[in-house]
Coordinates of N, CA and C and ligand atoms in Angstrom, one line a residue:
M6 N -15.5 4.2 -23.6 CA -14.9 5.4 -23.0 C -15.9 6.4 -22.6
T7 N -17.0 6.6 -23.5 CA -18.0 7.5 -23.2 C -18.7 7.1 -21.9
I8 N -18.9 5.8 -21.8 CA -19.6 5.3 -20.5 C -18.7 5.7 -19.3
T9 N -17.4 5.4 -19.5 CA -16.5 5.7 -18.4 C -16.6 7.2 -18.0
E10 N -16.6 8.0 -19.0 CA -16.7 9.5 -18.7 C -18.0 9.9 -18.0
A11 N -19.1 9.3 -18.5 CA -20.4 9.6 -17.9 C -20.5 9.1 -16.4
H12 N -20.0 7.9 -16.2 CA -20.1 7.3 -14.9 C -18.7 6.7 -14.6
P13 N -17.8 7.5 -14.2 CA -16.4 7.0 -13.9 C -16.4 5.8 -12.9
S14 N -15.7 4.8 -13.3 CA -15.6 3.6 -12.4 C -14.9 4.0 -11.0
L15 N -15.1 3.2 -10.0 CA -14.5 3.5 -8.7 C -13.0 3.5 -8.9
S16 N -12.4 2.6 -9.6 CA -11.0 2.5 -9.8 C -10.5 3.8 -10.4
S17 N -11.2 4.3 -11.4 CA -10.8 5.5 -12.1 C -10.9 6.7 -11.2
R18 N -12.0 6.8 -10.4 CA -12.1 7.9 -9.5 C -11.0 7.9 -8.4
L19 N -10.7 6.7 -7.9 CA -9.6 6.6 -6.9 C -8.3 7.1 -7.5
K20 N -8.0 6.6 -8.7 CA -6.7 7.0 -9.3 C -6.6 8.5 -9.5
H21 N -7.7 9.1 -10.0 CA -7.6 10.5 -10.3 C -7.8 11.4 -9.1
E22 N -8.7 11.0 -8.2 CA -9.0 11.9 -7.1 C -8.0 11.8 -5.9
T23 N -7.2 10.8 -6.0 CA -6.1 10.7 -5.0 C -4.7 10.9 -5.6
A24 N -4.7 11.4 -6.8 CA -3.4 11.6 -7.5 C -2.5 12.5 -6.7
A25 N -3.0 13.6 -6.1 CA -2.2 14.5 -5.4 C -1.6 13.8 -4.1
Q26 N -2.3 12.9 -3.6 CA -1.8 12.2 -2.4 C -0.6 11.3 -2.9
H27 N -0.8 10.6 -4.0 CA 0.3 9.8 -4.6 C 1.6 10.6 -4.8
E28 N 1.3 11.8 -5.4 CA 2.5 12.7 -5.7 C 3.1 13.1 -4.4
R29 N 2.3 13.3 -3.3 CA 2.9 13.7 -2.0 C 3.8 12.6 -1.5
M30 N 3.4 11.3 -1.7 CA 4.2 10.2 -1.3 C 5.6 10.2 -2.0
H31 N 5.6 10.6 -3.3 CA 6.8 10.7 -4.0 C 7.7 11.7 -3.4
G32 N 7.1 12.8 -3.0 CA 7.9 13.9 -2.3 C 8.5 13.4 -1.0
L33 N 7.7 12.7 -0.2 CA 8.2 12.2 1.0 C 9.3 11.2 0.8
M34 N 9.1 10.3 -0.2 CA 10.2 9.3 -0.5 C 11.4 10.0 -1.0
D35 N 11.3 11.0 -1.8 CA 12.5 11.7 -2.3 C 13.2 12.3 -1.1
A36 N 12.5 12.9 -0.2 CA 13.1 13.5 1.0 C 13.8 12.5 1.9
A37 N 13.1 11.3 2.0 CA 13.6 10.3 2.9 C 14.8 9.5 2.4
K38 N 15.0 9.5 1.1 CA 16.1 8.7 0.4 C 16.3 7.3 1.0
P39 N 15.3 6.5 0.9 CA 15.4 5.2 1.6 C 16.4 4.2 0.9
F40 N 16.9 4.6 -0.2 CA 17.9 3.7 -0.9 C 19.3 4.2 -0.8
A41 N 19.5 5.2 0.0 CA 20.9 5.8 0.2 C 21.7 4.9 1.2
S42 N 21.0 4.1 2.0 CA 21.8 3.3 3.0 C 20.8 2.2 3.5
R43 N 21.3 1.1 4.0 CA 20.5 0.0 4.5 C 19.8 0.5 5.8
E44 N 20.4 1.4 6.5 CA 19.7 2.0 7.7 C 18.5 2.8 7.3
G45 N 18.6 3.6 6.3 CA 17.5 4.4 5.8 C 16.4 3.5 5.2
Y46 N 16.8 2.5 4.5 CA 15.9 1.6 4.0 C 15.1 0.8 5.1
A47 N 15.8 0.5 6.1 CA 15.1 -0.2 7.3 C 14.1 0.7 7.9
R48 N 14.3 1.9 7.9 CA 13.2 2.9 8.4 C 12.0 2.8 7.5
F49 N 12.2 2.8 6.2 CA 11.1 2.6 5.3 C 10.4 1.3 5.5
V50 N 11.1 0.2 5.7 CA 10.4 -1.1 6.0 C 9.7 -1.1 7.3
A51 N 10.2 -0.3 8.3 CA 9.4 -0.2 9.5 C 8.1 0.5 9.3
A52 N 8.1 1.5 8.5 CA 6.8 2.2 8.1 C 5.9 1.2 7.4
Q53 N 6.5 0.5 6.4 CA 5.7 -0.5 5.7 C 5.1 -1.5 6.6
Y54 N 5.9 -2.0 7.5 CA 5.4 -3.0 8.5 C 4.2 -2.5 9.2
L55 N 4.3 -1.3 9.8 CA 3.1 -0.8 10.6 C 1.9 -0.6 9.7
F56 N 2.1 -0.1 8.5 CA 1.0 0.1 7.5 C 0.4 -1.2 7.1
Q57 N 1.2 -2.2 6.9 CA 0.7 -3.5 6.5 C -0.1 -4.2 7.6
R58 N 0.3 -3.9 8.8 CA -0.4 -4.4 10.0 C -1.8 -3.8 10.0
D59 N -1.9 -2.5 9.8 CA -3.2 -1.8 9.7 C -4.0 -2.4 8.6
I60 N -3.4 -2.7 7.5 CA -4.2 -3.3 6.3 C -4.7 -4.7 6.7
E61 N -3.8 -5.5 7.2 CA -4.2 -6.9 7.5 C -5.2 -7.0 8.6
H62 N -5.2 -6.0 9.5 CA -6.3 -5.9 10.5 C -7.7 -5.9 9.9
L63 N -7.8 -5.4 8.7 CA -9.1 -5.3 8.0 C -9.5 -6.6 7.4
F64 N -8.6 -7.6 7.2 CA -8.9 -8.8 6.5 C -9.9 -9.7 7.3
A65 N -10.0 -9.5 8.6 CA -10.9 -10.4 9.3 C -12.4 -10.0 9.2
D66 N -12.6 -8.8 8.7 CA -14.0 -8.3 8.6 C -14.7 -9.1 7.4
P67 N -15.8 -9.7 7.8 CA -16.5 -10.5 6.8 C -17.0 -9.7 5.6
A68 N -17.3 -8.4 5.8 CA -17.8 -7.6 4.6 C -16.6 -7.3 3.7
V69 N -15.4 -7.1 4.3 CA -14.2 -6.9 3.5 C -13.9 -8.2 2.7
R70 N -14.0 -9.4 3.3 CA -13.7 -10.6 2.7 C -14.7 -10.9 1.6
A71 N -15.9 -10.5 1.7 CA -16.9 -10.6 0.7 C -16.6 -9.7 -0.5
A72 N -16.1 -8.5 -0.3 CA -15.8 -7.6 -1.3 C -14.5 -8.0 -2.1
V73 N -13.5 -8.6 -1.4 CA -12.2 -8.9 -2.1 C -12.0 -10.4 -1.8
P74 N -12.5 -11.3 -2.6 CA -12.5 -12.7 -2.3 C -11.1 -13.3 -2.2
D75 N -10.1 -12.7 -2.9 CA -8.7 -13.3 -2.8 C -7.9 -12.5 -1.7
I76 N -8.5 -12.0 -0.7 CA -7.8 -11.1 0.2 C -6.7 -11.8 1.0
D77 N -6.8 -13.1 1.2 CA -5.8 -13.8 2.1 C -4.4 -13.8 1.4
G78 N -4.3 -13.8 0.1 CA -3.0 -13.8 -0.5 C -2.4 -12.4 -0.5
R79 N -3.1 -11.4 0.0 CA -2.5 -10.1 -0.1 C -2.0 -9.6 1.3
G80 N -1.3 -8.5 1.3 CA -0.7 -8.1 2.6 C 0.7 -8.5 2.7
R81 N 1.5 -7.6 3.3 CA 3.0 -7.8 3.4 C 3.6 -7.6 4.7
A82 N 2.7 -7.8 5.8 CA 3.3 -7.6 7.1 C 4.3 -8.6 7.5
A83 N 4.0 -9.9 7.2 CA 5.0 -10.9 7.6 C 6.3 -10.7 6.8
A84 N 6.2 -10.4 5.5 CA 7.4 -10.1 4.6 C 8.2 -8.9 5.2
S85 N 7.5 -7.9 5.6 CA 8.2 -6.7 6.2 C 8.9 -7.1 7.5
Q86 N 8.2 -7.9 8.3 CA 8.8 -8.3 9.6 C 10.1 -9.2 9.3
A87 N 10.0 -10.1 8.3 CA 11.2 -10.9 8.0 C 12.3 -10.0 7.4
D88 N 12.0 -9.0 6.7 CA 13.0 -8.0 6.1 C 13.7 -7.3 7.3
L89 N 12.9 -6.9 8.3 CA 13.5 -6.2 9.4 C 14.5 -7.0 10.1
A90 N 14.1 -8.3 10.2 CA 15.1 -9.3 10.9 C 16.3 -9.4 10.0
D91 N 16.2 -9.5 8.7 CA 17.4 -9.6 7.8 C 18.3 -8.3 8.0
L92 N 17.6 -7.2 8.2 CA 18.4 -5.9 8.3 C 18.8 -5.6 9.8
S93 N 18.5 -6.6 10.7 CA 18.9 -6.4 12.1 C 18.3 -5.2 12.7
W94 N 17.0 -4.9 12.3 CA 16.3 -3.7 12.8 C 15.2 -4.1 13.6
S95 N 14.9 -3.5 14.7 CA 13.8 -3.9 15.6 C 12.5 -3.7 15.0
V96 N 11.5 -4.6 15.3 CA 10.2 -4.4 14.8 C 9.5 -3.3 15.6
P97 N 9.0 -2.3 14.9 CA 8.4 -1.2 15.7 C 7.1 -1.6 16.3
E98 N 6.8 -0.9 17.4 CA 5.5 -1.1 18.1 C 4.6 0.1 17.9
G99 N 3.3 -0.1 18.1 CA 2.4 1.0 18.0 C 1.0 0.6 17.8
D100 N 0.1 1.5 17.9 CA -1.3 1.1 17.8 C -1.7 0.8 16.4
I101 N -2.6 0.0 16.2 CA -3.2 -0.3 14.9 C -4.1 0.9 14.5
A102 N -3.8 1.6 13.4 CA -4.5 2.8 13.1 C -5.9 2.5 12.4
S103 N -6.1 1.3 12.0 CA -7.3 1.0 11.2 C -8.4 0.4 12.1
R104 N -8.2 0.4 13.4 CA -9.3 -0.1 14.3 C -10.6 0.8 14.0
G105 N -11.7 0.2 13.9 CA -12.9 0.9 13.7 C -13.2 1.3 12.2
V106 N -12.2 1.0 11.3 CA -12.4 1.2 9.9 C -13.2 0.0 9.4
A107 N -14.3 0.2 8.6 CA -15.1 -0.8 8.1 C -15.4 -0.5 6.6
M108 N -16.1 -1.4 6.0 CA -16.6 -1.1 4.6 C -17.5 0.0 4.7
P109 N -17.5 0.9 3.6 CA -16.8 0.9 2.4 C -15.4 1.5 2.5
E110 N -15.1 2.2 3.6 CA -13.8 2.9 3.8 C -12.6 1.9 3.7
A111 N -12.9 0.7 4.2 CA -11.8 -0.3 4.3 C -11.3 -0.6 2.8
L112 N -12.2 -0.5 1.9 CA -11.7 -0.8 0.5 C -10.8 0.3 0.0
G113 N -10.9 1.5 0.5 CA -10.0 2.6 0.1 C -8.6 2.3 0.7
W114 N -8.6 1.8 2.0 CA -7.3 1.5 2.6 C -6.6 0.4 1.7
L115 N -7.4 -0.6 1.4 CA -6.8 -1.7 0.6 C -6.3 -1.2 -0.8
Y116 N -7.1 -0.3 -1.3 CA -6.6 0.3 -2.6 C -5.2 0.9 -2.5
V117 N -5.0 1.6 -1.5 CA -3.6 2.3 -1.3 C -2.6 1.2 -1.2
S118 N -2.8 0.2 -0.4 CA -1.9 -0.9 -0.2 C -1.6 -1.7 -1.5
E119 N -2.7 -2.1 -2.1 CA -2.6 -2.8 -3.4 C -1.9 -2.0 -4.5
G120 N -2.3 -0.8 -4.6 CA -1.7 0.1 -5.6 C -0.3 0.3 -5.4
S121 N 0.1 0.3 -4.1 CA 1.6 0.5 -3.8 C 2.4 -0.7 -4.3
T122 N 1.8 -1.8 -4.6 CA 2.6 -2.9 -5.1 C 3.0 -2.7 -6.6
L123 N 2.3 -1.7 -7.2 CA 2.8 -1.4 -8.6 C 4.0 -0.5 -8.6
G124 N 4.0 0.5 -7.8 CA 5.2 1.4 -7.7 C 6.3 0.6 -7.0
A125 N 6.0 -0.4 -6.2 CA 7.0 -1.2 -5.6 C 7.9 -1.9 -6.5
A126 N 7.5 -2.1 -7.8 CA 8.4 -2.7 -8.8 C 9.7 -1.8 -8.9
F127 N 9.5 -0.5 -8.9 CA 10.6 0.4 -9.0 C 11.5 0.4 -7.8
L128 N 10.8 0.4 -6.6 CA 11.5 0.4 -5.4 C 12.3 -0.9 -5.2
F129 N 11.7 -2.0 -5.6 CA 12.4 -3.3 -5.6 C 13.7 -3.3 -6.4
K130 N 13.6 -2.7 -7.6 CA 14.8 -2.6 -8.4 C 15.9 -1.8 -7.7
A131 N 15.4 -0.7 -7.1 CA 16.4 0.1 -6.4 C 17.0 -0.6 -5.2
A132 N 16.2 -1.4 -4.5 CA 16.7 -2.1 -3.3 C 17.7 -3.2 -3.8
K133 N 17.5 -3.8 -4.9 CA 18.4 -4.8 -5.4 C 19.7 -4.1 -5.9
E134 N 19.5 -3.1 -6.7 CA 20.7 -2.5 -7.4 C 21.5 -1.7 -6.4
E135 N 20.8 -0.9 -5.5 CA 21.6 0.0 -4.7 C 22.0 -0.6 -3.4
L136 N 21.2 -1.6 -2.9 CA 21.5 -2.1 -1.5 C 21.8 -3.6 -1.5
G137 N 21.8 -4.2 -2.7 CA 22.1 -5.6 -2.7 C 21.1 -6.5 -2.1
L138 N 19.8 -6.1 -2.0 CA 18.8 -6.9 -1.3 C 18.0 -7.7 -2.4
S139 N 17.1 -8.6 -1.9 CA 16.5 -9.5 -2.8 C 15.1 -9.9 -2.3
A140 N 14.4 -10.7 -3.1 CA 13.1 -11.2 -2.6 C 13.2 -12.2 -1.5
E141 N 14.5 -12.7 -1.3 CA 14.7 -13.6 -0.2 C 15.4 -13.0 1.0
F142 N 15.9 -11.8 0.8 CA 16.7 -11.1 1.9 C 16.4 -9.6 1.8
G143 N 15.7 -9.1 2.8 CA 15.6 -7.7 3.0 C 14.6 -6.9 2.1
A144 N 14.2 -7.5 1.0 CA 13.3 -6.8 0.1 C 12.1 -7.6 -0.2
R145 N 11.7 -8.6 0.7 CA 10.5 -9.4 0.5 C 9.3 -8.5 0.4
N146 N 9.3 -7.4 1.1 CA 8.0 -6.6 1.2 C 7.8 -5.9 -0.1
L147 N 8.8 -5.8 -1.0 CA 8.6 -5.1 -2.3 C 8.5 -6.1 -3.5
A148 N 8.7 -7.4 -3.2 CA 8.6 -8.4 -4.3 C 7.2 -8.5 -4.8
A149 N 7.0 -9.0 -6.0 CA 5.7 -9.2 -6.6 C 5.0 -10.4 -5.9
Y150 N 3.7 -10.4 -5.9 CA 2.9 -11.5 -5.5 C 3.2 -12.7 -6.4
P151 N 3.0 -13.9 -6.0 CA 3.4 -15.1 -6.9 C 2.7 -15.0 -8.2
E152 N 1.5 -14.5 -8.3 CA 0.8 -14.5 -9.6 C 1.3 -13.3 -10.5
G153 N 2.1 -12.5 -9.9 CA 2.6 -11.3 -10.7 C 1.8 -10.1 -10.3
R154 N 2.5 -8.9 -10.5 CA 1.9 -7.6 -10.1 C 0.7 -7.3 -10.9
A155 N 0.8 -7.5 -12.2 CA -0.3 -7.1 -13.1 C -1.6 -7.9 -12.8
I156 N -1.5 -9.2 -12.7 CA -2.7 -10.0 -12.5 C -3.3 -9.7 -11.1
A157 N -2.5 -9.6 -10.1 CA -3.0 -9.3 -8.7 C -3.8 -8.0 -8.8
W158 N -3.2 -7.0 -9.5 CA -3.8 -5.7 -9.6 C -5.1 -5.7 -10.4
R159 N -5.1 -6.5 -11.5 CA -6.3 -6.6 -12.3 C -7.4 -7.2 -11.5
N160 N -7.1 -8.2 -10.7 CA -8.2 -8.9 -9.9 C -8.7 -7.9 -8.8
F161 N -7.8 -7.1 -8.3 CA -8.3 -6.1 -7.2 C -9.1 -5.1 -7.9
V162 N -8.7 -4.6 -9.0 CA -9.6 -3.6 -9.7 C -10.9 -4.1 -10.1
A163 N -11.0 -5.4 -10.4 CA -12.3 -6.0 -10.7 C -13.2 -6.0 -9.5
A164 N -12.6 -6.3 -8.3 CA -13.3 -6.2 -7.1 C -13.8 -4.8 -6.8
L165 N -13.0 -3.8 -7.0 CA -13.4 -2.4 -6.8 C -14.5 -2.0 -7.7
D166 N -14.5 -2.5 -9.0 CA -15.4 -2.0 -10.0 C -16.6 -3.0 -10.1
S167 N -16.7 -3.9 -9.2 CA -17.9 -4.9 -9.3 C -19.1 -4.2 -8.8
D168 N -20.3 -4.7 -9.2 CA -21.6 -4.2 -8.8 C -21.8 -4.4 -7.3
A169 N -21.0 -5.2 -6.7 CA -21.1 -5.4 -5.2 C -20.7 -4.2 -4.4
V170 N -20.1 -3.2 -5.1 CA -19.7 -1.9 -4.5 C -20.5 -0.8 -5.1
P171 N -21.7 -0.5 -4.5 CA -22.6 0.4 -5.2 C -22.1 1.8 -5.2
A172 N -22.6 2.5 -6.3 CA -22.0 3.9 -6.5 C -22.2 4.8 -5.3
H173 N -23.2 4.6 -4.6 CA -23.5 5.6 -3.5 C -22.4 5.4 -2.3
T174 N -21.6 4.3 -2.4 CA -20.5 4.1 -1.4 C -19.2 4.7 -1.9
H175 N -19.1 5.1 -3.2 CA -17.8 5.4 -3.7 C -17.1 6.6 -3.0
D176 N -17.8 7.6 -2.6 CA -17.2 8.7 -1.9 C -16.5 8.2 -0.6
A177 N -17.2 7.3 0.1 CA -16.6 6.8 1.3 C -15.4 5.9 1.1
V178 N -15.3 5.2 -0.1 CA -14.1 4.5 -0.4 C -12.9 5.4 -0.6
I179 N -13.2 6.5 -1.3 CA -12.2 7.5 -1.6 C -11.7 8.2 -0.3
A180 N -12.7 8.4 0.6 CA -12.3 9.0 1.9 C -11.3 8.0 2.6
G181 N -11.6 6.7 2.5 CA -10.8 5.7 3.1 C -9.4 5.7 2.5
A182 N -9.3 5.9 1.2 CA -8.0 5.9 0.5 C -7.2 7.1 1.0
N183 N -7.9 8.3 1.2 CA -7.2 9.4 1.7 C -6.7 9.2 3.1
A184 N -7.5 8.6 3.9 CA -7.1 8.3 5.3 C -5.8 7.4 5.3
A185 N -5.8 6.4 4.4 CA -4.7 5.4 4.3 C -3.4 6.2 3.9
Y186 N -3.6 7.0 2.9 CA -2.4 7.8 2.4 C -1.9 8.7 3.5
D187 N -2.8 9.3 4.3 CA -2.4 10.1 5.4 C -1.6 9.3 6.4
R188 N -2.1 8.1 6.7 CA -1.4 7.2 7.6 C 0.0 6.9 7.2
F189 N 0.1 6.5 5.9 CA 1.4 6.1 5.4 C 2.4 7.3 5.4
G190 N 1.8 8.4 5.0 CA 2.6 9.7 5.1 C 3.1 10.0 6.5
Q191 N 2.2 9.8 7.5 CA 2.6 10.0 8.9 C 3.7 9.0 9.3
L192 N 3.5 7.8 8.9 CA 4.5 6.8 9.3 C 5.9 7.1 8.7
L193 N 5.9 7.5 7.5 CA 7.2 7.9 6.9 C 7.8 9.1 7.6
A194 N 7.0 10.1 7.9 CA 7.5 11.2 8.7 C 8.0 10.8 10.0
D195 N 7.3 9.9 10.7 CA 7.7 9.4 12.0 C 9.0 8.7 11.9
M196 N 9.1 7.7 11.0 CA 10.3 6.9 10.9 C 11.5 7.7 10.5
F197 N 11.3 8.7 9.6 CA 12.5 9.5 9.2 C 12.6 10.8 9.9
E198 N 11.7 11.0 10.9 CA 11.7 12.2 11.7 C 11.8 13.5 10.9
T199 N 11.0 13.5 9.8 CA 11.0 14.7 8.9 C 9.7 15.5 9.1
A200 N 8.8 15.2 10.0 CA 7.6 15.9 10.1 C 7.7 17.3 10.4
Ligands
LIG311 C1 8.9 6.8 -4.7 C2 7.9 6.0 -4.4 C3 6.9 5.6 -5.4 C4 7.0 5.4 -6.8 C5 8.2 5.6 -7.7 C6 5.7 5.0 -7.2 C7 5.4 4.7 -8.5 C8 4.2 4.3 -9.0 C9 3.8 4.0 -10.4 C10 4.8 4.1 -11.5 C11 2.6 3.6 -10.4 C12 1.8 3.2 -11.6 C13 2.1 1.8 -12.0 C14 1.2 1.3 -13.2 O1 0.2 2.0 -13.5 O2 1.6 0.2 -13.7 C15 2.0 3.7 -9.1 C16 0.8 3.4 -8.7 C17 0.3 3.5 -7.4 N1 1.0 3.8 -6.3 FE1 2.9 4.4 -6.2 N2 4.8 4.9 -6.2 C18 5.5 5.3 -5.0 C19 5.1 5.3 -3.7 C20 3.8 4.9 -3.4 C21 3.3 4.9 -2.0 C22 4.2 5.2 -0.8 C23 2.0 4.5 -2.0 C24 1.1 4.3 -0.9 C25 1.4 4.1 0.3 C26 1.7 4.4 -3.4 C27 0.4 4.0 -3.9 C28 0.1 3.8 -5.2 C29 -1.2 3.5 -5.7 C30 -2.5 3.4 -4.8 C31 -1.1 3.3 -7.1 C32 -2.2 2.9 -8.0 C33 -2.7 4.1 -8.8 C34 -3.9 3.6 -9.7 O3 -3.6 3.2 -10.8 O4 -5.0 3.8 -9.2 N3 2.8 4.6 -4.2 N4 3.0 4.1 -8.2

């Protein structure tokens, strides 16, 4: 613990230094009420689809692949697209926002996407209970990875906190996480026209 306090790990810095952004997402989700109707939920999935496309765009970068060896099992763009089809909602178009994003900022983008799979446990429950959706219909994008949320997250945190991500790059990773939160916030605002 003393060591953590003296030299906070990257995962700890990300959690604490982007906490206000996470709180902001809660506010946006509360305002959007995505579980009030299937139409509202489809708007959320459309935002998720565009965000996941931004995330998966980063997977091709060899430096990202080196930093996160199990990257190929991550990402939920295809799941989001299938959910949109289930919901009879058109797949949104738009530019990829992560073009030009590279390591170390890319790791911050991945942090936001991977971390969101933890909160997604609550969203998944709401999608099932309030909208009658499931991991096979409409709520694939919120389902856990096959290995389970906790293990996938633990492996990602190990990649964040590995010596392969040197301390002098940590500020840039946090900047990347802030940019990714900004992107998701903007997508929610666009989809729900609440900006
Ligand atoms: C109403 C919507 C949301 C709820 C209820 C929620 C809830 C949660 C909860 C409970 C955790 C902690 C889980 C744990 O420690 O086991 C968490 C973590 C996280 N969530 Fe959310 N979340 C929401 C939306 C989002 C969104 C929209 C994003 C990003 C696009 C996001 C990104 C994250 C990240 C990055 C973490 C990891 C924090 C860390 O430990 O470093 N969340 N969320």
